[in-house]
mmCIF file of C-alpha atoms and ligand atoms in Angstrom:
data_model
loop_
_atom_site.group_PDB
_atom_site.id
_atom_site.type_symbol
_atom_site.label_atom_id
_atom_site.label_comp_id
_atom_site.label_asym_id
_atom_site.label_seq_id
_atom_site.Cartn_x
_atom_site.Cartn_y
_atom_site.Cartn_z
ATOM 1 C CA UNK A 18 4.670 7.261 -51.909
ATOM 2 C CA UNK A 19 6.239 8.315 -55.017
ATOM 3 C CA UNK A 20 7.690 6.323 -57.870
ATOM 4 C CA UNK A 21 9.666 6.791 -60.450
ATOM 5 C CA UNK A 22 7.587 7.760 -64.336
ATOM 6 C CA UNK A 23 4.324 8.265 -61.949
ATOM 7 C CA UNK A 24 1.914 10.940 -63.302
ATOM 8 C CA UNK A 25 -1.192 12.987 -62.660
ATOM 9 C CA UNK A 26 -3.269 15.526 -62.814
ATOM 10 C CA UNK A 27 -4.756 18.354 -61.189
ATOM 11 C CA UNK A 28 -6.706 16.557 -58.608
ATOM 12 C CA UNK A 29 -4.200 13.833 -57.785
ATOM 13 C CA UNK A 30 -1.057 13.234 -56.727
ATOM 14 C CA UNK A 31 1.609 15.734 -57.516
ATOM 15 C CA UNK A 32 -0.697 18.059 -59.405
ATOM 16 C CA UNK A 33 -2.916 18.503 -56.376
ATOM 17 C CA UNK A 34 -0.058 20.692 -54.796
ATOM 18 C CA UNK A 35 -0.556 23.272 -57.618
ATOM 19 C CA UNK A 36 -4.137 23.018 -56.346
ATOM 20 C CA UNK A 37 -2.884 23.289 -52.774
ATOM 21 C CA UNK A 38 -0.681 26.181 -53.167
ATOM 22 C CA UNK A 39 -3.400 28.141 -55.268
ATOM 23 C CA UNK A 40 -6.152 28.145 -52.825
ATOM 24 C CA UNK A 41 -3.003 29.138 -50.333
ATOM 25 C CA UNK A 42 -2.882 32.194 -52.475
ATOM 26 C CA UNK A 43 -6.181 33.061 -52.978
ATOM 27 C CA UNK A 44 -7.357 32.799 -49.174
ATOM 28 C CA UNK A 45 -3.855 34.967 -47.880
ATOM 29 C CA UNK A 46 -3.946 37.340 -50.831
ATOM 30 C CA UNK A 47 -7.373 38.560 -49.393
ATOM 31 C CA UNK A 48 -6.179 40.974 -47.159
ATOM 32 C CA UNK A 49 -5.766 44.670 -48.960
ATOM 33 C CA UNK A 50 -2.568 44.663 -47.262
ATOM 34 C CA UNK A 51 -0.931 41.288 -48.576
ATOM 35 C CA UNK A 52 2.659 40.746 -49.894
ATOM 36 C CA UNK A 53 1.201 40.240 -53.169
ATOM 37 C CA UNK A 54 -2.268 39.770 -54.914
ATOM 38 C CA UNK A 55 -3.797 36.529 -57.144
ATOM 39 C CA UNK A 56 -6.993 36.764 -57.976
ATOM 40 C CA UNK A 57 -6.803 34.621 -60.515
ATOM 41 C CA UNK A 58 -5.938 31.439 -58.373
ATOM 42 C CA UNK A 59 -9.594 32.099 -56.256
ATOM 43 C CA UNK A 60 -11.136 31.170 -60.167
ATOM 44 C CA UNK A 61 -8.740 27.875 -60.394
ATOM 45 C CA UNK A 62 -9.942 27.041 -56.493
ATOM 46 C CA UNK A 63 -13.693 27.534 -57.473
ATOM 47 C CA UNK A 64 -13.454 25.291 -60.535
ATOM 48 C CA UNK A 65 -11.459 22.842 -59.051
ATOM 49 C CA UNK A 66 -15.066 21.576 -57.239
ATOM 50 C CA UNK A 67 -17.716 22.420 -54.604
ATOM 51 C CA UNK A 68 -15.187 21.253 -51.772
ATOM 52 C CA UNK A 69 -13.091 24.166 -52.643
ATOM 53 C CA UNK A 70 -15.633 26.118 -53.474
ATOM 54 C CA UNK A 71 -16.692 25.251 -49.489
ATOM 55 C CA UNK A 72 -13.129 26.184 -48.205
ATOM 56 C CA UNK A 73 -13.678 29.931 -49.831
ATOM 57 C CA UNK A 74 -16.590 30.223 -48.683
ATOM 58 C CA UNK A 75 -15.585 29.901 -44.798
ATOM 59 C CA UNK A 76 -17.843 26.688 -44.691
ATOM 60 C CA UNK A 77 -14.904 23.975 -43.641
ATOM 61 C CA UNK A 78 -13.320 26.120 -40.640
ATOM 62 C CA UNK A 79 -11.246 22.366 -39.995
ATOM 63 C CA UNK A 80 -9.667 22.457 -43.620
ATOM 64 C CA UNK A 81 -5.554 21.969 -43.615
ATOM 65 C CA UNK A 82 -5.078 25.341 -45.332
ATOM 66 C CA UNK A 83 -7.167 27.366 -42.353
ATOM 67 C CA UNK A 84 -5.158 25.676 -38.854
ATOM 68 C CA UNK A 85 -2.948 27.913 -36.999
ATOM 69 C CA UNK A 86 -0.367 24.895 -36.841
ATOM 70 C CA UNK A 87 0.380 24.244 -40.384
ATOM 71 C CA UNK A 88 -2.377 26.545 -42.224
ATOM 72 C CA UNK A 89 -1.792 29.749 -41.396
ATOM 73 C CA UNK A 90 2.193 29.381 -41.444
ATOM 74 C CA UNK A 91 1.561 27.509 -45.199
ATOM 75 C CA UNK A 92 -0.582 30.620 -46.304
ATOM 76 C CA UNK A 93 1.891 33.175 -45.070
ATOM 77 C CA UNK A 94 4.712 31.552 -46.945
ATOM 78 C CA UNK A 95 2.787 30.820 -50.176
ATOM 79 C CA UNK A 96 1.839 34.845 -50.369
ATOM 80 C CA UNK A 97 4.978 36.131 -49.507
ATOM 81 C CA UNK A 98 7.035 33.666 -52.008
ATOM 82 C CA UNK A 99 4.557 35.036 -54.439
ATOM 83 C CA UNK A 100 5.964 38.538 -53.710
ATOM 84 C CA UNK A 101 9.206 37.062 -54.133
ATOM 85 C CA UNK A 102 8.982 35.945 -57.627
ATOM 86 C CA UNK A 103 6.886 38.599 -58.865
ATOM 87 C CA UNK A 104 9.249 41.235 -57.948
ATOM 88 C CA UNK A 105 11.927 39.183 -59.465
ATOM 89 C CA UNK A 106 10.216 38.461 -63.043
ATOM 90 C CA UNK A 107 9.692 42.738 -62.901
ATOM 91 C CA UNK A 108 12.977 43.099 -62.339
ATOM 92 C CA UNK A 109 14.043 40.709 -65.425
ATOM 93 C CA UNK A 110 12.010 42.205 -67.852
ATOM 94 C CA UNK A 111 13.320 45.647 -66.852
ATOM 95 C CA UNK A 112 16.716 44.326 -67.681
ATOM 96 C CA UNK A 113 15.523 43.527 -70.794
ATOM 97 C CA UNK A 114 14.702 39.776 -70.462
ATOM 98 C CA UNK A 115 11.853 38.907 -73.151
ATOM 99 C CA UNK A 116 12.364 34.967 -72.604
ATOM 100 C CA UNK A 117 10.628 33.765 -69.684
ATOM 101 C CA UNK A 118 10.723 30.013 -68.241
ATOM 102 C CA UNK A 119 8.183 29.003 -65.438
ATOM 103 C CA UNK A 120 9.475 25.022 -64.515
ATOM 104 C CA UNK A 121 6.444 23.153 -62.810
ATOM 105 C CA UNK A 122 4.211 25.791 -63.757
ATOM 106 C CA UNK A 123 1.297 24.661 -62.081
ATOM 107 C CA UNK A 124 -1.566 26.997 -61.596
ATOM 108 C CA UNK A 125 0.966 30.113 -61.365
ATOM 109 C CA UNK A 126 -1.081 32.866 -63.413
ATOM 110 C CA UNK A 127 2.029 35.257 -64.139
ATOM 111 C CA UNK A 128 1.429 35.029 -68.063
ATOM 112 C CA UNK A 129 -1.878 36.417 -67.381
ATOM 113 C CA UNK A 130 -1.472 38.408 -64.553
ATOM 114 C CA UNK A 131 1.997 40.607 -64.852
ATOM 115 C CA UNK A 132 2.939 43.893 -66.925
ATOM 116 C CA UNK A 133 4.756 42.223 -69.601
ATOM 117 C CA UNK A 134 6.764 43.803 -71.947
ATOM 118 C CA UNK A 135 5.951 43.524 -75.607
ATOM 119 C CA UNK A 136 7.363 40.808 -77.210
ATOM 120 C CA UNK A 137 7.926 38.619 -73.570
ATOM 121 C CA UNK A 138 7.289 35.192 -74.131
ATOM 122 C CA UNK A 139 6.601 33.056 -71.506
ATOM 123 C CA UNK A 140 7.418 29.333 -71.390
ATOM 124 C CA UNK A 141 5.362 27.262 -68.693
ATOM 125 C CA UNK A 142 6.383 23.460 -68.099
ATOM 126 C CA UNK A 143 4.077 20.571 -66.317
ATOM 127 C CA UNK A 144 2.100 17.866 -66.916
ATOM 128 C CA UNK A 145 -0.218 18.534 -69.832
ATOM 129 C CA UNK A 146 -2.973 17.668 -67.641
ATOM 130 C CA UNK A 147 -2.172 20.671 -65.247
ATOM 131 C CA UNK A 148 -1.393 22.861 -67.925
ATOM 132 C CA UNK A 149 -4.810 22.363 -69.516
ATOM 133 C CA UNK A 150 -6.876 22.708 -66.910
ATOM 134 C CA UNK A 151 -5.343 26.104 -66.155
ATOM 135 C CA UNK A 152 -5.878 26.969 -69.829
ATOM 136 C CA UNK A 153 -8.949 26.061 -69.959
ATOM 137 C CA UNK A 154 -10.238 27.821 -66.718
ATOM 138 C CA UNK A 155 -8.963 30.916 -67.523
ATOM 139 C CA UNK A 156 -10.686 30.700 -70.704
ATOM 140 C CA UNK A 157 -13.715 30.057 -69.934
ATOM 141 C CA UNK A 158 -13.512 32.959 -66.965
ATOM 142 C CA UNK A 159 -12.562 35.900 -69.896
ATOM 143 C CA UNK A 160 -9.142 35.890 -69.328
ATOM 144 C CA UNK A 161 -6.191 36.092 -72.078
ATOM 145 C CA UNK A 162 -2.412 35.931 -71.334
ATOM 146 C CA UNK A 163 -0.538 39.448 -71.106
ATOM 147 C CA UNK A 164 2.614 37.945 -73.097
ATOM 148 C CA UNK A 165 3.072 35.150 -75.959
ATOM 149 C CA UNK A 166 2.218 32.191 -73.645
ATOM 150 C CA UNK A 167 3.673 28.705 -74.825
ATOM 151 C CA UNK A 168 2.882 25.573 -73.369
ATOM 152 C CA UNK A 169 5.082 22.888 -72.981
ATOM 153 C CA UNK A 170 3.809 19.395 -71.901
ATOM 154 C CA UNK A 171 6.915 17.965 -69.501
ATOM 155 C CA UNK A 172 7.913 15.665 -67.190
ATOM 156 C CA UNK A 173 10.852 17.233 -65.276
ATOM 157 C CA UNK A 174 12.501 14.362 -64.810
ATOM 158 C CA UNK A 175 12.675 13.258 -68.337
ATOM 159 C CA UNK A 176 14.451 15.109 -71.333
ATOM 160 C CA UNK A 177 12.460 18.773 -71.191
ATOM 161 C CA UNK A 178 15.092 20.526 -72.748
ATOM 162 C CA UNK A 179 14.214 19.603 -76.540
ATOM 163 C CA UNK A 180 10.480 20.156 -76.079
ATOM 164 C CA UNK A 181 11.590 23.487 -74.944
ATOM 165 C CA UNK A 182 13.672 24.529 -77.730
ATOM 166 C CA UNK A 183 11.512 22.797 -79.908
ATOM 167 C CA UNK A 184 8.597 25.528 -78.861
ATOM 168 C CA UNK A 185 10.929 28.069 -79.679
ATOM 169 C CA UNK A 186 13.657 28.891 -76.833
ATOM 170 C CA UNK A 187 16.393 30.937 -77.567
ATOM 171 C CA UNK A 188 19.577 29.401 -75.727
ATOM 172 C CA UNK A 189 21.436 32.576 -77.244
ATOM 173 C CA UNK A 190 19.477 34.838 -75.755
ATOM 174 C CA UNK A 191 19.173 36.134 -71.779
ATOM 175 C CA UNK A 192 16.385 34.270 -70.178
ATOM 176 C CA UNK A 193 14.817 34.353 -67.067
ATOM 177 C CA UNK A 194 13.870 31.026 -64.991
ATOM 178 C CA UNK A 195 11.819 30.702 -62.409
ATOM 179 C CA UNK A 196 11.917 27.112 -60.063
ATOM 180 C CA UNK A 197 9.103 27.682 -57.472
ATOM 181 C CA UNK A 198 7.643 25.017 -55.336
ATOM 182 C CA UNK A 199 8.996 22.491 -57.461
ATOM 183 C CA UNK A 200 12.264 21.056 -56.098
ATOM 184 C CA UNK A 201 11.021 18.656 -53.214
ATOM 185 C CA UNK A 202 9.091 17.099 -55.540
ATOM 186 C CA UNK A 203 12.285 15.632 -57.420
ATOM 187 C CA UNK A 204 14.659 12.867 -56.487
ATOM 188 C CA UNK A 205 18.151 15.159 -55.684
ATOM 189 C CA UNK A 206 19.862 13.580 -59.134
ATOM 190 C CA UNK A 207 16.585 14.950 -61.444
ATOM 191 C CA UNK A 208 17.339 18.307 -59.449
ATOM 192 C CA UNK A 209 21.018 18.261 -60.276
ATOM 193 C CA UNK A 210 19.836 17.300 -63.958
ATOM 194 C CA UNK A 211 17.330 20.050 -64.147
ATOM 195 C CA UNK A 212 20.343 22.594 -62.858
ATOM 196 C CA UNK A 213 23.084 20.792 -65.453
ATOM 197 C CA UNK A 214 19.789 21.774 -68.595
ATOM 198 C CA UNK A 215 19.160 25.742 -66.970
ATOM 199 C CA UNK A 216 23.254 26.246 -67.068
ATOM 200 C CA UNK A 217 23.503 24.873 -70.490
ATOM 201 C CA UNK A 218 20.713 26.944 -71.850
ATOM 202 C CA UNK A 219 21.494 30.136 -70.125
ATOM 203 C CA UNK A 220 23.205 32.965 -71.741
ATOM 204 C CA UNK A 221 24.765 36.083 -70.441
ATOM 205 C CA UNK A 222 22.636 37.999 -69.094
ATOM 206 C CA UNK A 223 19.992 35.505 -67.811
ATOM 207 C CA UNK A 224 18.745 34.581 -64.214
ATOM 208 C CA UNK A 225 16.804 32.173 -62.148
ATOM 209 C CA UNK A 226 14.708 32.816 -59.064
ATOM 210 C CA UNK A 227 14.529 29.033 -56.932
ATOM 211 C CA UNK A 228 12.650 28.043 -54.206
ATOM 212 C CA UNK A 229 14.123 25.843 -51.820
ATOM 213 C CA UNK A 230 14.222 24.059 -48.721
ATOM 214 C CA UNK A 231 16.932 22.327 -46.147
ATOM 215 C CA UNK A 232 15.381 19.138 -45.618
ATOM 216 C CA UNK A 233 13.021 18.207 -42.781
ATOM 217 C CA UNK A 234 14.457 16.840 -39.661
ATOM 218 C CA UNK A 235 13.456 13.251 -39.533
ATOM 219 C CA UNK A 236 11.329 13.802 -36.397
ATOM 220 C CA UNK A 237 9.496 16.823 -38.213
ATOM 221 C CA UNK A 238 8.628 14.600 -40.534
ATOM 222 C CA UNK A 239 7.122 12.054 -38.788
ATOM 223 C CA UNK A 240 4.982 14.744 -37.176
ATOM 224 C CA UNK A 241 3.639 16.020 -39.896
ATOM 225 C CA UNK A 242 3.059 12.658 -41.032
ATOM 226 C CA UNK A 243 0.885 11.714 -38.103
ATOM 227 C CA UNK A 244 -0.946 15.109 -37.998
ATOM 228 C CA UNK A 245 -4.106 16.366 -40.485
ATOM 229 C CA UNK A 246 -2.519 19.495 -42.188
ATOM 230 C CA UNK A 247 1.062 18.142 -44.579
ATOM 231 C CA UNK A 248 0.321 14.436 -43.868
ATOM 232 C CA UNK A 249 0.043 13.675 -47.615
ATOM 233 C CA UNK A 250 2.485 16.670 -48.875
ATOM 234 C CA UNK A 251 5.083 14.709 -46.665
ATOM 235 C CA UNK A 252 4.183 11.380 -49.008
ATOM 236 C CA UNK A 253 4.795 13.597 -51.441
ATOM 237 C CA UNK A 254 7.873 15.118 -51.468
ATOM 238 C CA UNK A 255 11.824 13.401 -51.332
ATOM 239 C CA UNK A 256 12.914 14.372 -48.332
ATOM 240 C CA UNK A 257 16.680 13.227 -49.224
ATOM 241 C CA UNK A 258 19.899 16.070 -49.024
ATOM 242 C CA UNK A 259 20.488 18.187 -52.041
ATOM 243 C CA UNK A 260 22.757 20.135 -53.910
ATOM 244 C CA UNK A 261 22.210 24.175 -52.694
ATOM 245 C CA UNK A 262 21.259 25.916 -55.520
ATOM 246 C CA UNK A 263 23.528 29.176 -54.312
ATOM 247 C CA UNK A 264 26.775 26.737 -54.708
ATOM 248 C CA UNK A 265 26.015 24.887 -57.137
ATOM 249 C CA UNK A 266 25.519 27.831 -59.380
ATOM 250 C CA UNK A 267 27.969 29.696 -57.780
ATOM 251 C CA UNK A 268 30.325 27.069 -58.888
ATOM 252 C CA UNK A 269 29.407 27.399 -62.311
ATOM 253 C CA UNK A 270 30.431 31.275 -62.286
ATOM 254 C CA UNK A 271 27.024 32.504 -61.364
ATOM 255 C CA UNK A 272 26.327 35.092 -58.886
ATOM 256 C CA UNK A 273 23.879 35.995 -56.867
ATOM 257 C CA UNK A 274 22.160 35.360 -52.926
ATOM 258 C CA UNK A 275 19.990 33.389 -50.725
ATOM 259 C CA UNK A 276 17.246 34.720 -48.340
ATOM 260 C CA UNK A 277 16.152 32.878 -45.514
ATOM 261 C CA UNK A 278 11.862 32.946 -45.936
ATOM 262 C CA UNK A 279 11.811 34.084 -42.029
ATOM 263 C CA UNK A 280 14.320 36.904 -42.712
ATOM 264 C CA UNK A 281 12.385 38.018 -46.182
ATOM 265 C CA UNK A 282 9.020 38.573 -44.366
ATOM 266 C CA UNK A 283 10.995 40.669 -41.662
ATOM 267 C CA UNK A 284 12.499 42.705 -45.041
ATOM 268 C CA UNK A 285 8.971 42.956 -46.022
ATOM 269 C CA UNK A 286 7.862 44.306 -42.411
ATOM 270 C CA UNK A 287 5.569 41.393 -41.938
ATOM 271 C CA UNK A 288 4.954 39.597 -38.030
ATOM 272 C CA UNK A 289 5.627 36.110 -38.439
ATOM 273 C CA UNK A 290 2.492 33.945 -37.785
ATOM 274 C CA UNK A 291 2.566 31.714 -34.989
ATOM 275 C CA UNK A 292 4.983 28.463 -34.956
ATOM 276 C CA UNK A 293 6.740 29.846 -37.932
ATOM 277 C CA UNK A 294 10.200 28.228 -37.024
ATOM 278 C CA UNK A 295 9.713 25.318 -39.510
ATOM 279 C CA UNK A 296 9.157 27.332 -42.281
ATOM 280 C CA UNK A 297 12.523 28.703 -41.445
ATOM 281 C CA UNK A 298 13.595 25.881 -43.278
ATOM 282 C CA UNK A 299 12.749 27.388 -46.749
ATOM 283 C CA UNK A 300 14.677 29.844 -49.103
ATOM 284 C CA UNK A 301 14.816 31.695 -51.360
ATOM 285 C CA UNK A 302 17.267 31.763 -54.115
ATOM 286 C CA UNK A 303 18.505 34.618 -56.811
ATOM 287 C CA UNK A 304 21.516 34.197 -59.210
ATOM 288 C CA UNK A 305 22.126 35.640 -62.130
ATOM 289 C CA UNK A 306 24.941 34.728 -65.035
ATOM 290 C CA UNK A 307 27.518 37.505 -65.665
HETATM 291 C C1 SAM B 402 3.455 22.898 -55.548
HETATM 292 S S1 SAM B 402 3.047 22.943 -57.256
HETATM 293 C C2 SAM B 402 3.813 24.487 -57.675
HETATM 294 C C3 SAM B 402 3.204 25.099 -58.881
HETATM 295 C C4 SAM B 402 3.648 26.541 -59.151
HETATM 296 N N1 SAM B 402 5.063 26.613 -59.420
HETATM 297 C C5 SAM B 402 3.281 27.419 -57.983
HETATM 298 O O1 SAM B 402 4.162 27.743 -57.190
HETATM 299 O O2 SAM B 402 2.099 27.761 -57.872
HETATM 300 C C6 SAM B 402 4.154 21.738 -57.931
HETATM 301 C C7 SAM B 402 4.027 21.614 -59.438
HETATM 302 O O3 SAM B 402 5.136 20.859 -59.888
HETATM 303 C C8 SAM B 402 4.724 20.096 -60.975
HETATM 304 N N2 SAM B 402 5.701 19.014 -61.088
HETATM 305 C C9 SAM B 402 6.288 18.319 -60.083
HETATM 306 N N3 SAM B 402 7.110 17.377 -60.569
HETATM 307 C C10 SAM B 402 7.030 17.488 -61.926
HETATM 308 C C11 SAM B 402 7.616 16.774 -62.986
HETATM 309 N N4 SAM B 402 8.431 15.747 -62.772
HETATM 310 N N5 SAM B 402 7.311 17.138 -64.253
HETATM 311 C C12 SAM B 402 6.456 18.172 -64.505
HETATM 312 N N6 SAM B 402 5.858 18.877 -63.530
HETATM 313 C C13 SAM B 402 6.137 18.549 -62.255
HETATM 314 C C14 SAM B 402 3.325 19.629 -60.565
HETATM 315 O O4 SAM B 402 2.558 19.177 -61.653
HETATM 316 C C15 SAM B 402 2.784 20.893 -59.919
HETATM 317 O O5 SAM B 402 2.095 21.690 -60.848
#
């Protein structure tokens, strides 16, 4: 269960979703004909211990992240979200977006791994411990960010804002924000907070790419509860109504779309892997400020 102020790292609690969602990427971005490639979340996966090291190796065929029942559908969505935002931070910085804001950065590699153009700077918030460890891995593999890569040591529900501008945000300039895989993961009123901050530092010209989801029927829930694959992402998350990030920004004289994660891997010409209705559930959110 979660409480409010809790914390961790990148082996516990919250943090071990960036984990998670990393060696979800690595395994489904094998295939030469993914949605998207990240090889650098197979080197956070290998470091993270010889139990992960086991899961790339095809030696635990039982592991969460390999069933067909929540697995396979929990790869699929992972790679083709990844498509998703990558497209969308290309399509910033060709608009000439040079501010860049990852919230709940986790193990997301994009400093390192996109085409930035000179002078991007890239802004990744999370728990220090998180944001270490991917510093440090990435390090020690040979690897060096692609843009000016600032780190900024968060928690999401508190006041992030300051720390922000105090690494050197530009509220007067277009920025681009990207909220992936983090909004479960905060109570609804820290997610209308967090929306109230990206409005009120956003200037003409800037955008924000947001994952999100409807939440889980009660019954789903339970399920998933009981079974091997989510039954401690379901601890994890608040599974409470929520503002919709398409209205709520919409409200605020933004303007932009939602896409349906089902109806994006059918844009994308991709089958959808067996049992896929509940990922149905999750969306995929662009808006931009005029
Ligand atoms: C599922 S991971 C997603 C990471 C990354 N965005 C990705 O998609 O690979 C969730 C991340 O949210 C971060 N997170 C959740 N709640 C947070 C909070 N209150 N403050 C800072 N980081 C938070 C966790 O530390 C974790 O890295």
């Amino acid at each position: 269960m979660r409480t409010d102020g809790d914390s961790w790292d990148i082996n516990t609690g919250v943090g071990s979703t960036a984990l998670f969602v990393a060696a979800a990427r690595a395994l489904a971005g094998r295939a030469a004909d993914a949605p998207a490639h990240d090889p650098l979340a197979e080197i956070f996966v290998r470091a993270a211990g010889p139990e992960w090291v086991d899961l790339l190796e095809g030696r635990v065929p039982g592991h969460p992240l390999l069933t067909p029942d929540f697995g396979m559908q929990f790869q699929q969505h992972q790679i083709a979200r990844t498509r998703y935002f990558d497209d969308f931070l290309n399509a910033a910085a060709a608009t000439g977006i040079r501010q860049v804001v990852i919230l709940a950065a986790g193990l997301d590699a994009r400093a390192y791994r996109l085409p930035w153009p000179d002078g991007t700077v890239v802004y990744e918030l999370d728990r220090p411990q998180v944001l270490e460890f991917k510093r440090e891995t990435l390090t020690e593999a040979g690897h060096k960010p692609r843009a000016q890569r600032h780190e900024v040591p968060v928690d999401l529900r508190e006041d992030w804002p300051n720390a922000l501008c105090e690494n050197g945000f530009d509220p007067s300039l277009p920025s681009a924000w990207l909220v992936e895989g983090l909004l479960i993961y905060l109570p609804p009123a820290a997610q209308d907070q967090l929306f109230d901050a990206i409005d009120a530092l956003s200037a003409p010209g800037s955008r924000i790419a947001i994952e999100q989801m409807d939440p889980l029927p009660e019954a789903a829930a339970t399920a998933m509860a009981d079974s091997d694959g989510g039954s401690d992402w379901v601890r994890l998350i608040y599974n409470e109504p929520r503002s919709e990030a398409t209205a709520w920004f919409g409200a605020r004289g933004w303007t932009g779309e939602r896409v349906y994660l089902t109806d994006y891997l059918q844009e994308l010409g991709r089958p959808l892997a067996d049992g896929v209705q509940q990922q149905s559930l999750i969306n995929l959110v662009t808006v931009v400020r005029p």
